[in-house]
CSV table of C-alpha atoms in Angstrom, one decimal:
chain,number,residue,atom,x,y,z
A,13,MET,CA,-123.1,-205.5,73.5
A,14,THR,CA,-120.3,-206.3,75.8
A,15,ALA,CA,-121.2,-207.7,79.3
A,16,LYS,CA,-120.5,-205.6,82.3
A,17,LEU,CA,-117.5,-206.5,84.5
A,18,SER,CA,-118.2,-208.7,87.4
A,19,ASP,CA,-117.0,-207.8,90.9
A,20,LYS,CA,-114.2,-210.4,90.5
A,21,GLN,CA,-113.2,-209.0,87.2
A,22,ARG,CA,-113.2,-205.5,88.7
A,23,SER,CA,-110.8,-206.7,91.3
A,24,ARG,CA,-108.6,-208.7,88.8
A,25,TYR,CA,-108.3,-205.9,86.3
A,26,SER,CA,-108.3,-203.0,88.8
A,27,LYS,CA,-104.9,-201.7,87.7
A,28,HIS,CA,-106.2,-201.6,84.1
A,29,LEU,CA,-109.4,-199.9,85.2
A,30,LEU,CA,-107.4,-197.1,86.8
A,31,LEU,CA,-105.7,-196.3,83.6
A,32,GLN,CA,-107.6,-193.6,81.7
A,33,ASP,CA,-106.6,-195.2,78.3
A,34,ILE,CA,-108.0,-198.5,79.3
A,35,GLY,CA,-110.7,-198.2,82.0
A,36,GLU,CA,-113.8,-200.4,82.0
A,37,THR,CA,-114.6,-199.9,78.3
A,38,GLY,CA,-111.0,-200.9,77.3
A,39,GLN,CA,-111.0,-203.9,79.6
A,40,GLN,CA,-114.4,-205.1,78.1
A,41,ARG,CA,-112.9,-204.7,74.7
A,42,LEU,CA,-109.9,-206.9,75.7
A,43,LEU,CA,-112.3,-209.5,77.2
A,44,SER,CA,-114.2,-209.6,73.9
A,45,SER,CA,-111.1,-209.9,71.7
A,46,LYS,CA,-109.7,-213.0,70.1
A,47,VAL,CA,-106.0,-213.4,69.4
A,48,LEU,CA,-104.2,-216.2,67.6
A,49,CYS,CA,-100.7,-217.1,68.9
A,50,ILE,CA,-98.7,-219.1,66.4
A,51,GLY,CA,-96.1,-221.0,68.4
A,52,ALA,CA,-96.1,-221.8,72.1
A,53,GLY,CA,-92.3,-221.8,72.6
A,54,GLY,CA,-89.9,-219.1,73.6
A,55,LEU,CA,-91.8,-216.2,72.3
A,56,GLY,CA,-95.2,-217.8,72.7
A,57,SER,CA,-94.7,-218.3,76.4
A,58,PRO,CA,-94.6,-214.7,77.4
A,59,VAL,CA,-97.1,-213.7,74.8
A,60,ILE,CA,-99.7,-216.3,76.1
A,61,GLN,CA,-98.8,-215.5,79.7
A,62,TYR,CA,-99.3,-211.7,79.4
A,63,LEU,CA,-102.3,-211.8,77.0
A,64,ALA,CA,-104.0,-214.2,79.3
A,65,ALA,CA,-103.2,-212.1,82.4
A,66,ALA,CA,-104.5,-209.0,80.6
A,67,GLY,CA,-107.9,-210.8,80.0
A,68,ILE,CA,-107.9,-211.3,76.2
A,69,GLY,CA,-111.2,-213.2,75.9
A,70,GLU,CA,-110.1,-215.9,73.6
A,71,ILE,CA,-106.6,-217.0,72.7
A,72,GLY,CA,-105.9,-219.5,70.0
A,73,ILE,CA,-102.6,-221.4,70.3
A,74,VAL,CA,-101.1,-223.4,67.4
A,75,ASP,CA,-98.1,-225.7,67.9
A,76,ASP,CA,-97.4,-229.3,67.2
A,77,ASP,CA,-94.4,-229.6,69.5
A,78,ARG,CA,-94.0,-231.5,72.8
A,79,VAL,CA,-92.3,-229.9,75.8
A,80,GLU,CA,-88.7,-230.9,76.1
A,81,MET,CA,-86.3,-230.4,79.0
A,82,SER,CA,-84.2,-228.1,76.9
A,83,ASN,CA,-87.2,-225.8,76.4
A,84,LEU,CA,-87.5,-224.9,80.0
A,85,GLN,CA,-84.5,-222.5,80.1
A,86,ARG,CA,-86.8,-220.0,78.3
A,87,GLN,CA,-90.3,-221.4,77.8
A,88,VAL,CA,-91.6,-220.3,81.2
A,89,ILE,CA,-95.1,-221.6,81.0
A,90,HIS,CA,-94.2,-225.2,80.5
A,91,GLY,CA,-92.5,-226.0,83.8
A,92,GLY,CA,-93.0,-229.6,85.0
A,93,LYS,CA,-94.6,-230.7,81.8
A,94,PRO,CA,-91.9,-232.5,79.7
A,95,GLY,CA,-93.5,-234.7,77.1
A,96,LEU,CA,-96.8,-232.9,77.1
A,97,ALA,CA,-98.1,-231.2,74.0
A,98,LYS,CA,-97.2,-227.5,74.3
A,99,VAL,CA,-100.7,-226.3,73.4
A,100,ILE,CA,-102.1,-228.5,76.3
A,101,SER,CA,-99.4,-227.3,78.7
A,102,ALA,CA,-100.2,-223.7,77.6
A,103,LEU,CA,-104.0,-224.3,78.0
A,104,GLU,CA,-103.5,-225.6,81.5
A,105,PHE,CA,-101.2,-222.7,82.4
A,106,VAL,CA,-103.9,-220.2,81.2
A,107,GLU,CA,-106.7,-222.0,83.0
A,108,ARG,CA,-104.7,-221.6,86.3
A,109,LEU,CA,-103.8,-218.0,85.6
A,110,ASN,CA,-107.1,-216.6,84.4
A,111,PRO,CA,-110.4,-218.4,84.1
A,112,ASP,CA,-111.9,-215.5,82.1
A,113,VAL,CA,-109.9,-216.7,79.1
A,114,ILE,CA,-111.1,-219.3,76.7
A,115,VAL,CA,-108.2,-221.2,75.0
A,116,HIS,CA,-108.5,-222.8,71.6
A,117,ALA,CA,-105.6,-225.4,71.4
A,118,TYR,CA,-104.6,-226.5,68.0
A,119,ASP,CA,-102.1,-229.4,68.3
A,120,GLU,CA,-101.0,-229.1,64.8
A,121,ARG,CA,-98.4,-227.3,62.7
A,122,ILE,CA,-99.6,-224.2,61.0
A,123,SER,CA,-99.6,-224.7,57.3
A,124,ALA,CA,-101.2,-223.5,54.0
A,125,ASP,CA,-104.0,-226.0,54.8
A,126,ASN,CA,-105.0,-224.6,58.1
A,127,ILE,CA,-103.8,-220.9,58.0
A,128,SER,CA,-107.4,-219.8,57.2
A,129,MET,CA,-108.0,-220.2,61.0
A,130,ILE,CA,-106.7,-216.6,61.3
A,131,ASP,CA,-110.1,-215.5,60.1
A,132,GLU,CA,-111.5,-216.4,63.5
A,133,TYR,CA,-109.3,-213.9,65.3
A,134,ASP,CA,-108.9,-210.2,65.6
A,135,MET,CA,-105.1,-210.3,65.6
A,136,VAL,CA,-102.3,-212.7,65.0
A,137,VAL,CA,-99.0,-213.0,66.9
A,138,ASP,CA,-96.1,-214.7,65.1
A,139,CYS,CA,-94.1,-216.7,67.6
A,140,SER,CA,-92.9,-219.3,65.1
A,141,ASP,CA,-89.3,-220.5,64.8
A,142,ASN,CA,-88.7,-220.8,61.1
A,143,PHE,CA,-88.7,-218.6,58.0
A,144,MET,CA,-91.2,-220.7,56.0
A,145,THR,CA,-93.9,-220.2,58.7
A,146,ARG,CA,-93.1,-216.6,59.1
A,147,TYR,CA,-93.7,-216.0,55.3
A,148,LEU,CA,-96.8,-218.0,55.4
A,149,VAL,CA,-98.2,-216.1,58.3
A,150,ASN,CA,-97.3,-212.7,56.8
A,151,ASP,CA,-98.7,-213.6,53.4
A,152,ALA,CA,-102.0,-214.9,54.9
A,153,CYS,CA,-102.3,-211.9,57.2
A,154,VAL,CA,-101.9,-209.5,54.2
A,155,LEU,CA,-104.3,-211.4,52.1
A,156,HIS,CA,-106.9,-211.6,54.9
A,157,ASN,CA,-106.1,-208.1,56.1
A,158,LYS,CA,-105.3,-209.3,59.6
A,159,PRO,CA,-103.0,-207.3,62.0
A,160,LEU,CA,-99.9,-209.2,62.9
A,161,ALA,CA,-97.4,-208.8,65.7
A,162,HIS,CA,-94.0,-210.1,64.5
A,163,GLY,CA,-91.2,-211.1,66.7
A,164,SER,CA,-88.0,-213.1,66.2
A,165,ILE,CA,-84.9,-213.9,68.1
A,166,PHE,CA,-81.3,-215.1,67.4
A,167,MET,CA,-78.7,-215.7,70.1
A,168,PHE,CA,-78.6,-212.4,72.0
A,169,GLU,CA,-80.7,-210.3,69.7
A,170,GLY,CA,-84.3,-209.8,68.8
A,171,GLN,CA,-86.5,-208.0,66.3
A,172,VAL,CA,-90.1,-206.9,66.7
A,173,MET,CA,-92.5,-205.0,64.4
A,174,THR,CA,-96.2,-204.7,63.9
A,175,ILE,CA,-97.8,-205.3,60.5
A,176,LEU,CA,-101.0,-203.6,59.6
A,177,PRO,CA,-101.6,-204.8,56.1
A,178,HIS,CA,-102.0,-202.2,53.4
A,179,VAL,CA,-101.3,-199.4,56.0
A,180,GLY,CA,-97.7,-200.1,56.8
A,181,PRO,CA,-94.9,-202.4,55.4
A,182,CYS,CA,-95.3,-206.1,55.6
A,183,TYR,CA,-92.5,-208.7,56.3
A,184,ARG,CA,-91.9,-209.0,52.5
A,185,CYS,CA,-91.3,-205.3,52.2
A,186,LEU,CA,-88.2,-205.9,54.3
A,187,PHE,CA,-87.2,-209.4,53.2
A,188,ARG,CA,-88.8,-210.2,49.9
A,189,ASP,CA,-88.0,-213.9,49.5
A,190,VAL,CA,-87.7,-216.8,51.8
A,191,PRO,CA,-84.0,-217.2,52.5
A,192,SER,CA,-82.6,-220.4,51.2
A,193,LYS,CA,-80.8,-221.2,54.5
A,194,ASP,CA,-82.7,-221.0,57.9
A,195,VAL,CA,-81.1,-219.9,61.1
A,196,SER,CA,-82.7,-221.2,64.3
A,197,CYS,CA,-82.2,-221.7,68.0
A,198,ASP,CA,-79.8,-224.5,67.1
A,199,GLU,CA,-77.3,-221.7,67.5
A,200,GLY,CA,-78.2,-221.2,71.1
A,201,VAL,CA,-80.3,-218.4,72.6
A,202,LEU,CA,-80.1,-216.4,75.8
A,203,GLY,CA,-83.0,-217.7,77.9
A,204,VAL,CA,-84.4,-214.3,78.9
A,205,LEU,CA,-84.3,-213.0,75.3
A,206,PRO,CA,-87.7,-214.3,74.2
A,207,GLY,CA,-89.2,-212.8,77.4
A,208,VAL,CA,-88.2,-209.3,76.4
A,209,ILE,CA,-89.3,-209.7,72.7
A,210,GLY,CA,-92.5,-211.6,73.5
A,211,VAL,CA,-93.6,-209.0,76.1
A,212,ILE,CA,-93.1,-206.3,73.5
A,213,GLN,CA,-95.3,-208.3,71.1
A,214,ALA,CA,-98.0,-208.7,73.7
A,215,THR,CA,-97.8,-205.0,74.4
A,216,GLU,CA,-98.3,-204.3,70.7
A,217,VAL,CA,-101.4,-206.6,70.6
A,218,ILE,CA,-103.0,-204.9,73.6
A,219,LYS,CA,-102.3,-201.4,72.2
A,220,HIS,CA,-103.7,-202.3,68.8
A,221,LEU,CA,-106.9,-203.9,70.3
A,222,LEU,CA,-107.5,-200.9,72.4
A,223,GLY,CA,-106.5,-198.4,69.7
A,224,ILE,CA,-104.1,-196.6,72.1
A,225,GLY,CA,-100.5,-195.3,71.7
A,226,GLU,CA,-98.2,-195.8,68.7
A,227,THR,CA,-97.7,-199.3,67.5
A,228,LEU,CA,-94.6,-200.5,65.7
A,229,VAL,CA,-96.1,-200.1,62.2
A,230,GLY,CA,-93.3,-199.0,59.9
A,231,ARG,CA,-90.8,-199.4,62.6
A,232,MET,CA,-88.7,-202.4,63.7
A,233,VAL,CA,-87.3,-202.5,67.1
A,234,TYR,CA,-83.9,-204.3,67.3
A,235,TYR,CA,-82.9,-205.4,70.7
A,236,ASP,CA,-79.3,-206.2,71.5
A,237,ALA,CA,-79.2,-207.9,74.9
A,238,LEU,CA,-75.4,-208.1,75.2
A,239,ASN,CA,-75.0,-204.4,74.9
A,240,MET,CA,-78.5,-203.6,76.3
A,241,LYS,CA,-79.4,-201.5,73.3
A,242,PHE,CA,-82.7,-200.9,71.7
A,243,ASP,CA,-82.5,-199.5,68.2
A,244,GLU,CA,-85.4,-198.4,66.0
A,245,ILE,CA,-85.3,-199.1,62.3
A,246,THR,CA,-87.6,-197.1,60.0
A,247,VAL,CA,-89.1,-199.4,57.4
A,248,ARG,CA,-91.3,-198.3,54.5
A,249,ARG,CA,-93.7,-200.0,52.3
A,250,ASP,CA,-91.9,-201.3,49.2
A,251,PRO,CA,-93.9,-200.5,46.0
A,252,GLN,CA,-92.2,-203.6,44.4
A,253,CYS,CA,-93.3,-205.9,47.3
A,254,PRO,CA,-94.7,-209.1,45.9
A,255,MET,CA,-97.3,-209.2,48.6
A,256,CYS,CA,-98.6,-205.6,49.3
A,257,GLY,CA,-96.8,-203.6,46.5
A,258,LEU,CA,-98.4,-201.8,43.6
A,259,HIS,CA,-98.6,-205.0,41.6
A,260,PRO,CA,-98.8,-208.0,43.9
A,261,GLU,CA,-97.5,-211.3,42.6
A,262,ILE,CA,-98.8,-213.4,45.4
A,263,THR,CA,-102.6,-213.3,45.4
A,264,SER,CA,-103.4,-216.6,47.2
A,265,ILE,CA,-101.8,-219.1,49.5
A,266,ASP,CA,-100.4,-221.9,47.4
A,267,ARG,CA,-99.1,-224.8,49.6
A,268,ARG,CA,-96.3,-225.5,47.2
A,269,SER,CA,-94.7,-222.1,48.1
A,270,TYR,CA,-94.6,-222.9,51.8
A,271,GLN,CA,-93.0,-226.3,52.0
A,272,ASP,CA,-89.7,-226.9,53.7
B,2,MET,CA,-65.1,-189.5,44.5
B,3,SER,CA,-65.5,-192.9,46.0
B,4,PRO,CA,-67.8,-192.9,49.0
B,5,THR,CA,-66.5,-194.0,52.4
B,6,VAL,CA,-68.8,-195.9,54.6
B,7,THR,CA,-68.6,-196.9,58.3
B,8,LEU,CA,-69.9,-200.4,58.3
B,9,LYS,CA,-71.2,-202.6,61.2
B,10,ILE,CA,-72.6,-206.1,60.8
B,11,VAL,CA,-74.9,-207.4,63.4
B,12,PRO,CA,-75.4,-209.8,65.0
B,13,ASN,CA,-72.1,-211.7,65.4
B,14,VAL,CA,-69.7,-209.1,64.1
B,15,SER,CA,-69.5,-206.1,66.3
B,16,GLU,CA,-66.4,-204.3,65.2
B,17,GLU,CA,-66.9,-201.3,62.9
B,18,GLN,CA,-65.1,-201.2,59.6
B,19,ILE,CA,-64.3,-198.2,57.4
B,20,LEU,CA,-64.6,-199.1,53.8
B,21,LYS,CA,-64.0,-197.2,50.5
B,22,ILE,CA,-66.6,-198.2,48.0
B,23,PRO,CA,-66.3,-198.0,44.2
B,24,GLU,CA,-68.2,-195.0,42.9
B,25,GLY,CA,-71.6,-195.9,41.6
B,26,ALA,CA,-71.8,-199.2,43.6
B,27,THR,CA,-75.2,-200.3,44.8
B,28,TYR,CA,-76.0,-201.8,48.2
B,29,GLU,CA,-76.5,-205.0,46.4
B,30,SER,CA,-73.0,-204.9,44.9
B,31,LEU,CA,-71.6,-204.0,48.3
B,32,LEU,CA,-73.2,-207.2,49.7
B,33,ASN,CA,-71.6,-209.1,46.9
B,34,ILE,CA,-68.2,-207.6,47.7
B,35,LEU,CA,-68.7,-208.7,51.4
B,36,ASP,CA,-69.9,-212.1,50.3
B,37,ILE,CA,-73.3,-211.7,52.1
B,38,ASN,CA,-76.4,-213.3,50.9
B,39,GLU,CA,-78.8,-210.4,50.2
B,40,GLU,CA,-81.8,-212.5,51.1
B,41,THR,CA,-80.8,-212.7,54.7
B,42,VAL,CA,-80.1,-209.0,55.6
B,43,LEU,CA,-81.4,-205.5,55.8
B,44,VAL,CA,-79.1,-202.7,54.9
B,45,LEU,CA,-79.6,-199.7,57.1
B,46,LYS,CA,-78.3,-196.3,56.2
B,47,ASP,CA,-78.2,-194.0,59.2
B,48,GLY,CA,-80.8,-196.3,60.8
B,49,GLU,CA,-83.2,-196.5,57.9
B,50,ALA,CA,-83.7,-199.6,55.7
B,51,VAL,CA,-82.6,-198.8,52.1
B,52,PRO,CA,-83.5,-200.6,48.8
B,53,LEU,CA,-80.7,-202.7,47.6
B,54,ASP,CA,-80.7,-201.2,44.1
B,55,GLY,CA,-79.9,-197.8,45.7
B,56,THR,CA,-76.4,-196.2,45.2
B,57,VAL,CA,-74.0,-196.3,48.1
B,58,VAL,CA,-73.1,-192.8,49.4
B,59,SER,CA,-70.8,-191.9,52.3
B,60,SER,CA,-72.7,-192.7,55.5
B,61,ASN,CA,-73.0,-195.0,58.5
B,62,LEU,CA,-74.2,-198.4,57.3
B,63,GLU,CA,-75.4,-201.3,59.3
B,64,ILE,CA,-76.1,-204.8,57.9
B,65,LEU,CA,-78.6,-206.5,60.0
B,66,TYR,CA,-79.2,-210.2,59.7
B,67,ILE,CA,-82.8,-211.4,59.7
B,68,ALA,CA,-83.7,-213.5,62.7
B,69,SER,CA,-86.1,-216.4,62.5
B,70,GLY,CA,-85.9,-218.0,65.9
B,71,GLY,CA,-88.8,-218.1,68.3
């Protein structure tokens, strides 16, 4: 049984309470939800910021990085914290923003050894910055039947989709194998880009938890900031997918498959 | 008759190209012709992702690079 909202909470979430699709029941649901955010960098910053503001009850944050000056052009929750562990910086940010939210800070890199932590959460948000982690997170979410909000960025462009295992396509339905060459922010990235993509990911999480609207299951939104264009790509489940196809080849998380 | 495709590669390459493709060519062979690593892209036909073993037909194609940054 979910606790009734306090007067302070009624005030804090009043604009949610006014929405028929959310209301008190929906807000209580958000307050009793648990979301794991993998990465507290460019995408993780807006995801953590907006999920905390929305009153997600428990947010897990996994990242082993320290805040660097070059992060601050886009990682908006880490201002004034160079050198601090990103998960601690994020925790302090959330504590200031919304005391309703409990943060579980994991100052470690997500890996095959600790990925089972997703079991503790209702939904996972992939804000990582490399292919290997993205495949690990996708595979674990499919195996553990955990909804996943995927987002990624490159220079001026971003991609977002929601993965509901065994209902819609997974990441491997689109990109079967881990590419041999990674592409990362070393190429440069427009500072506001992860803000747009991360906020879409957070929106998807909130919609999924509330069971409202249409999520990006089977659809990838492709955002082109330079031309200010949003395109929608229809993606279908691949019967040959090694993860969620008719005859899955990957049936467990083997750490040897997820090493750089 | 050889199919003609209008091709756009994103990100990085924004100019559209019009290409005549050998009859019976697959999307995989098209990527080989363009020297693009098939592991790193989605091929979109009129906005929908297509399997790489499908046969190329006259259409608007977009080759979308996978992004990994966060």
